[in-house]
Each structure stands twice: as C-alpha cells, then as structure tokens.
Coordinates of C-alpha atoms in Angstrom, one line a residue:
X1 CA 103.2 116.1 93.3
X2 CA 103.3 118.0 96.6
X3 CA 100.7 120.7 95.0
X4 CA 97.7 117.7 94.1
X5 CA 98.4 115.6 97.2
X6 CA 97.4 119.5 99.2
X7 CA 94.5 119.9 96.8
X8 CA 93.1 116.1 96.8
X9 CA 93.6 114.4 100.1
X10 CA 90.6 115.5 101.3
X11 CA 88.1 114.4 99.0
X12 CA 87.5 111.3 97.5
X13 CA 89.1 110.3 94.5
X14 CA 86.7 108.6 91.4
X15 CA 89.6 106.2 90.3
X16 CA 89.8 107.7 86.8
X17 CA 92.3 110.7 87.4
X18 CA 94.9 110.8 84.7
X19 CA 97.7 108.6 85.8
X20 CA 96.4 107.0 89.0
X21 CA 97.6 103.4 88.4
X22 CA 95.8 102.2 92.2
X23 CA 93.3 103.7 94.5
X24 CA 92.3 101.2 97.4
X25 CA 89.9 102.9 99.7
X26 CA 89.4 100.3 102.0
X27 CA 85.8 100.6 102.5
X28 CA 84.9 97.1 102.0
X29 CA 84.2 97.0 105.5
X30 CA 83.9 92.7 105.4
X31 CA 85.8 90.1 103.3
X32 CA 89.4 89.6 103.0
X33 CA 89.5 91.5 99.2
X34 CA 90.3 95.0 98.6
X35 CA 89.4 96.8 95.3
X36 CA 91.3 99.0 93.1
X37 CA 88.8 101.8 91.7
X38 CA 92.1 102.7 88.8
X39 CA 92.9 99.5 87.4
X40 CA 90.9 96.4 88.9
X41 CA 93.5 95.0 90.7
X42 CA 91.8 93.6 93.5
X43 CA 94.1 92.8 96.3
X44 CA 93.2 89.5 98.6
X45 CA 94.1 89.8 101.9
X46 CA 94.7 87.2 105.2
X47 CA 94.3 87.7 108.5
X48 CA 91.8 90.7 108.2
X49 CA 90.2 92.0 110.7
X50 CA 88.0 94.9 109.8
X51 CA 85.7 97.3 112.2
X52 CA 84.2 100.4 111.7
X53 CA 84.6 102.9 114.6
X54 CA 83.7 106.4 113.1
X55 CA 84.6 106.6 109.6
X56 CA 87.4 104.1 109.9
X57 CA 87.2 101.4 107.1
X58 CA 90.0 99.2 108.5
X59 CA 91.9 98.6 111.7
X60 CA 94.5 96.0 112.5
X61 CA 94.8 95.9 116.1
X62 CA 99.0 96.1 115.3
X63 CA 98.6 92.5 113.6
X64 CA 100.2 92.4 110.3
X65 CA 97.8 92.3 107.2
X66 CA 99.9 90.7 104.0
X67 CA 98.8 91.7 100.3
X68 CA 99.0 89.8 97.0
X69 CA 102.8 90.9 96.1
X70 CA 102.2 90.3 92.3
X71 CA 99.2 92.7 92.4
X72 CA 100.6 95.3 94.9
X73 CA 103.7 95.9 93.0
X74 CA 105.9 98.7 90.7
X75 CA 108.5 98.1 89.0
X76 CA 111.7 100.1 89.1
X77 CA 111.1 103.3 86.6
X78 CA 107.0 103.4 87.6
X79 CA 106.5 106.3 90.1
X80 CA 103.8 105.4 92.7
X81 CA 102.4 107.1 95.6
X82 CA 100.8 104.5 99.0
X83 CA 99.0 106.4 101.7
X84 CA 96.9 105.8 104.7
X85 CA 96.3 106.3 108.5
X86 CA 97.4 105.3 111.6
X87 CA 96.7 105.7 114.8
X88 CA 99.1 104.8 118.3
X89 CA 98.7 105.9 122.3
X90 CA 101.3 104.6 123.8
X91 CA 105.0 104.9 122.9
X92 CA 106.8 101.3 121.2
X93 CA 109.7 100.0 123.0
X94 CA 111.5 100.0 119.4
X95 CA 110.4 101.2 115.9
X96 CA 107.0 100.0 114.6
X97 CA 106.4 99.1 110.5
X98 CA 104.0 101.1 109.3
X99 CA 104.5 99.9 105.7
X100 CA 107.2 97.3 105.1
X101 CA 108.2 94.9 102.0
X102 CA 110.6 92.2 102.1
X103 CA 112.2 89.6 99.7
X104 CA 114.6 86.3 101.1
X105 CA 113.9 87.1 104.4
X106 CA 115.6 91.0 103.7
X107 CA 113.5 94.3 104.1
X108 CA 113.5 96.6 100.8
X109 CA 111.4 99.3 102.1
X110 CA 110.1 100.3 105.2
X111 CA 108.3 103.1 106.8
X112 CA 108.5 103.3 110.6
X113 CA 107.5 105.3 113.5
X114 CA 109.1 105.1 117.6
X115 CA 111.2 106.7 119.5
X116 CA 110.3 110.3 119.0
X117 CA 111.2 110.1 114.7
X118 CA 109.6 108.6 111.5
X119 CA 112.4 106.9 109.5
X120 CA 112.1 106.1 105.4
X121 CA 114.5 103.1 104.5
X122 CA 114.8 102.0 101.0
X123 CA 117.2 100.7 98.7
X124 CA 120.3 103.2 100.0
X125 CA 118.1 105.7 101.6
X126 CA 117.3 105.9 104.9
X127 CA 116.2 108.9 106.0
X128 CA 114.2 110.0 109.4
X129 CA 113.0 112.9 111.5
X130 CA 111.5 114.0 114.5
X131 CA 108.0 112.8 114.9
X132 CA 105.1 112.2 117.7
X133 CA 103.2 110.0 116.5
X134 CA 102.2 108.0 119.9
X135 CA 99.5 110.8 121.0
X136 CA 96.7 109.2 120.2
X137 CA 95.5 110.5 117.2
X138 CA 95.1 109.7 114.0
X139 CA 97.8 110.6 111.4
X140 CA 97.5 110.5 107.7
X141 CA 101.0 109.2 105.6
X142 CA 101.6 109.8 102.3
X143 CA 104.9 108.7 100.7
X144 CA 105.3 109.7 97.1
X145 CA 108.2 108.0 95.0
X146 CA 108.7 110.1 92.0
X147 CA 111.4 107.8 89.4
X148 CA 110.9 110.1 86.9
X149 CA 112.1 113.2 88.7
X150 CA 114.5 111.4 91.1
X151 CA 112.4 112.5 94.3
X152 CA 110.5 110.8 97.0
X153 CA 109.0 112.8 99.8
X154 CA 106.7 111.2 102.7
X155 CA 104.2 113.5 104.3
X156 CA 102.3 113.2 108.0
X157 CA 99.5 115.1 108.3
X158 CA 100.0 117.5 105.4
X159 CA 103.4 118.0 107.0
X160 CA 106.6 117.5 104.4
X161 CA 108.8 115.2 106.9
X162 CA 111.3 114.1 104.1
X163 CA 112.7 114.6 100.8
X164 CA 115.5 112.0 99.6
X165 CA 116.8 111.1 95.6
X166 CA 114.8 108.0 94.7
X167 CA 117.8 106.3 91.8
X168 CA 118.7 103.9 94.5
X169 CA 115.2 102.8 95.5
X170 CA 114.1 99.3 93.4
X171 CA 110.9 98.1 92.3
X172 CA 108.1 97.8 95.0
X173 CA 107.5 94.3 95.3
X174 CA 108.1 91.2 97.7
X175 CA 105.8 89.6 100.4

C-alpha cells in the first residue's frame, strides 16, 4: 500500500516481511547474480557491470541488463512491487525505458521517461505525467501493482505520479 511504502522506503528489509515475494537489494557488488532475500529466486544477469560510487550498488551506464525471465515473473493474478533508483543528467532525444518486458518482440510493460514526462504502459493502460527526471539527481521509482484491488500506482521520489486500474494488465513475464 502507499502507507507501507512511505513507512519502509528508507529502511533495509529483512526478506521475511509478510507477503513479500521477492527482494533484490542488489548489494552483491560483483558477479552476474542477484540474490533474492525473500524467496531465494536468484536471478542470473547478462552484460552487467558493477560500480560502487557512494552506496550505489548497481550502475549500468545506460546498457540494458537482461534478467532471467523464468525467475522474474508473476501470474496475471499476483500482486507485486518493483522499485529501483536511476539518474540521468541529459534530456534524451526520445523516451528512455527504466523497466520493460517484451514477448515475441512486442513490449508488454514499460516505465519510461523523456520529453519532460514519465510514462507507464502495460496492456490497455497508457498513462503519463509531467516530471523532470533529467536533472542529474538520483530518483527513486516504485511501481505497485495490486490485482487484488484493481489498483496500480507509480511513485517517483515518494510522490504519487500515476494511478490506474490493473484489470487489463497481464502477467509479468518476457525478456
């Protein structure tokens, strides 16, 4: 819930929180695996380059990171939360994907920013809001999908940016 995110976004989780399905702190600092502290679904990555500037556990320098889709998926009925940090100090010529899934060369879900806005697309949902995310600062992004309550929300820096129904959003799967 939004209240749970507000109460826990600044503290490290244990992995034993009620209802927590996955928890990837991304603090390994080396290798090509990301450890899940909640359910043990360790992810294998390809093309990952670790850097450790002042507490940042993973930096990709714009290169896409592909996660093993069989371990990083949810059914159409499951609730889930995705969160991460990003930084950009220049306005892209087009939108830049923060997170995306694809199936058969077709995008199934995407969080993107650019041209002064942030956008969430999945199934029949295509929502956007004004946001300056290319200011050189680090931004915290949280996507909450509650199939139970037919409610989705996208938060940036603890601010609610988008709310949308989740009925048309399919399973979280793909590459």
